[in-house]
Amino acid sequence: MLVFRSEEHVNRWCEMRGLDRGAVFTPEQLWALAKPWHGKRLDRGWKRFTPAEAEGVFAGAGLTGPFWHL
Amino acid sequence: MTDDDIRLHLLRELIASGAAPSVGDTAAALGVSASDAAAAYDRLGANRVIVFRPGTRDVLMAAPLSAVPTPHVARMADGRSHYGNCVWDALGVIAMLGRDGDVDTVCTDCDAPLTLAVRGGALAPTDAVVHFAVPAARWWENIVFT
């Protein structure tokens, strides 16, 4: 998971390495992932999300489709 | 002692000092045997709650915190800093601590400094973009790369 100044920099970085472009989205969406994913880690009894729960978190950040299937 | 006690101890020590305690240190701090603490570390590792340096029980990652310096630093409003394993995790540190903070990182392509600022529970507008090269189902094939 990497951050870039702009999509132009993503494309250049992928082209230079011969990599397919993966999923590109906004830091706001990443923050929407980070809050539920990590926000309760200091709570006693915290559990990792099940795959279905994790896909729900992705969807809550607007991240859907095969790339986000577990 | 439960595995959750060990997990919370690791997180709290990483927050306090930036260093992950060894099995022996954790055993001593929680008043359990080293073998019980080691078994708990192993279960947490097997359950992908923590990540070790290969071939050791040295904790490398206790998400969202990194036990080693990374380019993804959560700088909290109280002046303290913590390393995240990636930008997602560095933002996760801010979410976990429930305070304002900045994530200082760099553009992967050109190394230009980037800052993501969280104020009052919201991310400040930014032109940066996030790229996942690896589909979610394959993240744990190589979590360090992911």
CSV table of C-alpha atoms in Angstrom, one decimal:
chain,number,residue,atom,x,y,z
A,1,MET,CA,0.0,0.0,0.0
A,2,LEU,CA,1.7,3.1,-1.2
A,3,VAL,CA,1.0,6.9,-1.4
A,4,PHE,CA,1.8,9.1,-4.3
A,5,ARG,CA,1.5,12.9,-5.0
A,6,SER,CA,-0.9,12.3,-7.8
A,7,GLU,CA,-2.2,9.6,-10.2
A,8,GLU,CA,0.4,10.7,-12.7
A,9,HIS,CA,3.0,9.6,-10.2
A,10,VAL,CA,1.2,6.3,-9.7
A,11,ASN,CA,1.2,5.6,-13.5
A,12,ARG,CA,4.9,6.6,-13.9
A,13,TRP,CA,5.9,4.4,-11.0
A,14,CYS,CA,4.0,1.4,-12.3
A,15,GLU,CA,5.3,1.9,-15.9
A,16,MET,CA,8.9,2.1,-14.7
A,17,ARG,CA,8.5,-1.2,-12.9
A,18,GLY,CA,6.4,-3.0,-15.5
A,19,LEU,CA,3.6,-3.4,-12.9
A,20,ASP,CA,-0.1,-3.4,-13.6
A,21,ARG,CA,-1.9,-0.5,-11.9
A,22,GLY,CA,-3.8,-1.8,-9.0
A,23,ALA,CA,-6.5,0.0,-7.0
A,24,VAL,CA,-6.2,3.8,-6.8
A,25,PHE,CA,-8.3,5.8,-4.3
A,26,THR,CA,-8.2,8.8,-2.1
A,27,PRO,CA,-6.6,9.4,1.3
A,28,GLU,CA,-10.1,10.2,2.6
A,29,GLN,CA,-11.1,6.6,1.7
A,30,LEU,CA,-7.9,5.3,3.4
A,31,TRP,CA,-8.9,7.2,6.6
A,32,ALA,CA,-12.3,5.7,6.3
A,33,LEU,CA,-10.6,2.3,6.3
A,34,ALA,CA,-8.1,3.2,9.1
A,35,LYS,CA,-10.7,4.2,11.6
A,36,PRO,CA,-12.7,0.9,11.9
A,37,TRP,CA,-9.6,-1.2,11.1
A,38,HIS,CA,-7.4,0.1,13.8
A,39,GLY,CA,-9.5,2.4,16.0
A,40,LYS,CA,-10.3,-0.2,18.6
A,41,ARG,CA,-7.0,-2.0,18.8
A,42,LEU,CA,-6.4,-0.8,22.3
A,43,ASP,CA,-9.7,-2.2,23.5
A,44,ARG,CA,-9.6,-5.4,25.5
A,45,GLY,CA,-11.1,-8.3,23.6
A,46,TRP,CA,-10.3,-6.7,20.2
A,47,LYS,CA,-10.6,-9.3,17.4
A,48,ARG,CA,-9.4,-9.4,13.8
A,49,PHE,CA,-12.3,-8.9,11.4
A,50,THR,CA,-13.7,-11.9,9.6
A,51,PRO,CA,-13.4,-11.8,5.8
A,52,ALA,CA,-17.0,-10.8,5.6
A,53,GLU,CA,-16.5,-8.0,8.2
A,54,ALA,CA,-13.4,-6.8,6.4
A,55,GLU,CA,-15.2,-6.7,3.1
A,56,GLY,CA,-17.9,-4.6,4.8
A,57,VAL,CA,-15.2,-2.2,6.0
A,58,PHE,CA,-13.9,-1.9,2.4
A,59,ALA,CA,-17.4,-1.3,1.1
A,60,GLY,CA,-18.0,1.3,3.8
A,61,ALA,CA,-15.0,3.2,2.3
A,62,GLY,CA,-16.4,2.8,-1.2
A,63,LEU,CA,-14.0,0.0,-2.1
A,64,THR,CA,-15.9,-2.7,-3.9
A,65,GLY,CA,-15.3,-5.2,-6.7
A,66,PRO,CA,-13.1,-8.2,-7.2
A,67,PHE,CA,-9.9,-6.4,-6.0
A,68,TRP,CA,-11.4,-6.2,-2.5
A,69,HIS,CA,-12.8,-9.7,-2.3
A,70,LEU,CA,-11.3,-11.9,0.4
B,1,MET,CA,-2.8,-14.3,31.3
B,2,THR,CA,-4.6,-14.3,27.9
B,3,ASP,CA,-3.2,-13.7,24.5
B,4,ASP,CA,-5.1,-10.4,24.6
B,5,ASP,CA,-3.0,-9.4,27.6
B,6,ILE,CA,0.1,-10.1,25.6
B,7,ARG,CA,-1.2,-8.2,22.6
B,8,LEU,CA,-2.2,-5.1,24.6
B,9,HIS,CA,1.2,-5.2,26.4
B,10,LEU,CA,3.0,-5.2,23.1
B,11,LEU,CA,0.9,-2.2,21.8
B,12,ARG,CA,1.3,-0.3,25.0
B,13,GLU,CA,5.1,-0.8,25.1
B,14,LEU,CA,5.4,0.2,21.5
B,15,ILE,CA,3.4,3.3,22.2
B,16,ALA,CA,5.5,4.1,25.3
B,17,SER,CA,8.9,3.4,24.0
B,18,GLY,CA,8.8,2.6,20.3
B,19,ALA,CA,10.4,-0.8,21.0
B,20,ALA,CA,8.7,-4.2,21.1
B,21,PRO,CA,9.4,-6.1,24.2
B,22,SER,CA,11.1,-9.5,24.0
B,23,VAL,CA,9.4,-12.7,25.1
B,24,GLY,CA,11.5,-12.5,28.3
B,25,ASP,CA,10.6,-8.9,29.0
B,26,THR,CA,6.9,-9.5,28.5
B,27,ALA,CA,7.0,-12.6,30.7
B,28,ALA,CA,8.6,-10.6,33.5
B,29,ALA,CA,6.3,-7.7,33.1
B,30,LEU,CA,3.2,-9.8,33.2
B,31,GLY,CA,4.4,-12.3,35.7
B,32,VAL,CA,4.1,-15.4,33.5
B,33,SER,CA,6.6,-18.0,32.5
B,34,ALA,CA,8.8,-17.4,29.4
B,35,SER,CA,7.4,-20.5,27.8
B,36,ASP,CA,3.8,-19.3,28.3
B,37,ALA,CA,4.7,-15.9,26.9
B,38,ALA,CA,6.5,-17.5,23.9
B,39,ALA,CA,3.4,-19.7,23.2
B,40,ALA,CA,1.2,-16.6,23.2
B,41,TYR,CA,3.6,-14.8,20.9
B,42,ASP,CA,3.4,-17.8,18.5
B,43,ARG,CA,-0.4,-17.9,18.6
B,44,LEU,CA,-0.6,-14.1,17.9
B,45,GLY,CA,1.8,-14.6,15.0
B,46,ALA,CA,-0.1,-17.5,13.6
B,47,ASN,CA,-3.3,-15.5,13.9
B,48,ARG,CA,-1.7,-12.6,12.0
B,49,VAL,CA,-2.1,-10.2,14.9
B,50,ILE,CA,1.7,-9.6,15.1
B,51,VAL,CA,4.5,-10.2,12.6
B,52,PHE,CA,8.0,-11.4,13.5
B,53,ARG,CA,11.3,-11.0,11.9
B,54,PRO,CA,11.7,-14.2,9.9
B,55,GLY,CA,13.0,-17.1,12.0
B,56,THR,CA,12.7,-15.2,15.3
B,57,ARG,CA,10.2,-14.1,17.9
B,58,ASP,CA,11.3,-10.5,17.5
B,59,VAL,CA,8.2,-8.5,16.9
B,60,LEU,CA,8.4,-6.5,13.7
B,61,MET,CA,4.8,-5.4,13.4
B,62,ALA,CA,2.0,-5.1,15.9
B,63,ALA,CA,-0.5,-3.4,13.8
B,64,PRO,CA,-0.9,-0.5,13.4
B,65,LEU,CA,2.6,0.0,14.9
B,66,SER,CA,6.0,-0.8,13.5
B,67,ALA,CA,8.8,-1.8,15.8
B,68,VAL,CA,11.3,-0.5,13.3
B,69,PRO,CA,11.6,2.9,11.7
B,70,THR,CA,9.6,3.4,8.6
B,71,PRO,CA,8.9,6.4,6.2
B,72,HIS,CA,5.4,6.5,7.7
B,73,VAL,CA,5.4,8.5,10.9
B,74,ALA,CA,2.3,9.4,12.9
B,75,ARG,CA,3.1,12.7,14.7
B,76,MET,CA,0.6,13.3,17.4
B,77,ALA,CA,-0.6,16.7,18.7
B,78,ASP,CA,1.1,15.9,22.0
B,79,GLY,CA,4.5,15.9,20.3
B,80,ARG,CA,5.0,12.2,20.3
B,81,SER,CA,5.7,10.2,17.2
B,82,HIS,CA,5.1,6.6,16.3
B,83,TYR,CA,6.0,4.5,13.2
B,84,GLY,CA,3.3,2.8,11.2
B,85,ASN,CA,3.9,-0.1,8.9
B,86,CYS,CA,2.4,1.8,6.0
B,87,VAL,CA,0.3,5.0,5.6
B,88,TRP,CA,-2.9,3.0,6.3
B,89,ASP,CA,-1.3,1.9,9.6
B,90,ALA,CA,0.1,5.4,10.4
B,91,LEU,CA,-3.4,6.8,10.0
B,92,GLY,CA,-4.5,3.8,12.1
B,93,VAL,CA,-2.2,4.9,14.9
B,94,ILE,CA,-4.0,8.3,14.9
B,95,ALA,CA,-7.4,6.5,14.9
B,96,MET,CA,-6.3,4.1,17.7
B,97,LEU,CA,-5.0,6.9,19.9
B,98,GLY,CA,-8.1,9.0,19.2
B,99,ARG,CA,-6.3,12.3,18.9
B,100,ASP,CA,-5.3,14.8,16.2
B,101,GLY,CA,-2.1,14.1,14.4
B,102,ASP,CA,-0.2,14.2,11.1
B,103,VAL,CA,1.1,11.3,9.0
B,104,ASP,CA,4.4,12.3,7.5
B,105,THR,CA,5.4,10.2,4.5
B,106,VAL,CA,6.8,10.6,1.0
B,107,CYS,CA,5.6,10.1,-2.5
B,108,THR,CA,6.7,6.6,-3.5
B,109,ASP,CA,7.6,7.8,-7.0
B,110,CYS,CA,9.6,10.9,-6.3
B,111,ASP,CA,10.2,11.0,-2.6
B,112,ALA,CA,8.5,14.4,-2.2
B,113,PRO,CA,7.3,14.9,1.4
B,114,LEU,CA,3.6,14.4,1.9
B,115,THR,CA,1.6,15.1,5.0
B,116,LEU,CA,-1.9,13.8,5.8
B,117,ALA,CA,-3.4,15.8,8.6
B,118,VAL,CA,-6.2,14.6,10.9
B,119,ARG,CA,-8.1,17.3,12.8
B,120,GLY,CA,-11.1,16.7,14.8
B,121,GLY,CA,-11.6,13.2,13.5
B,122,ALA,CA,-11.5,14.3,9.8
B,123,LEU,CA,-8.7,14.1,7.2
B,124,ALA,CA,-7.8,17.5,5.8
B,125,PRO,CA,-8.1,17.8,2.0
B,126,THR,CA,-5.1,16.6,0.0
B,127,ASP,CA,-4.1,16.0,-3.6
B,128,ALA,CA,-2.3,12.7,-2.7
B,129,VAL,CA,-3.6,9.4,-3.9
B,130,VAL,CA,-3.3,5.8,-2.5
B,131,HIS,CA,-2.3,2.8,-4.6
B,132,PHE,CA,-2.7,-0.8,-3.7
B,133,ALA,CA,-0.7,-3.0,-6.0
B,134,VAL,CA,-1.9,-6.3,-4.4
B,135,PRO,CA,-5.5,-7.5,-4.3
B,136,ALA,CA,-6.9,-7.9,-0.8
B,137,ALA,CA,-7.0,-11.7,-1.0
B,138,ARG,CA,-3.2,-11.8,-1.5
B,139,TRP,CA,-2.1,-9.3,1.1
B,140,TRP,CA,-0.8,-11.9,3.5
B,141,GLU,CA,1.3,-13.7,0.8
B,142,ASN,CA,3.9,-11.1,1.6
B,143,ILE,CA,2.6,-8.6,4.2
B,144,VAL,CA,5.8,-6.6,4.3
B,145,PHE,CA,5.5,-5.9,0.6
B,146,THR,CA,1.8,-5.2,0.9
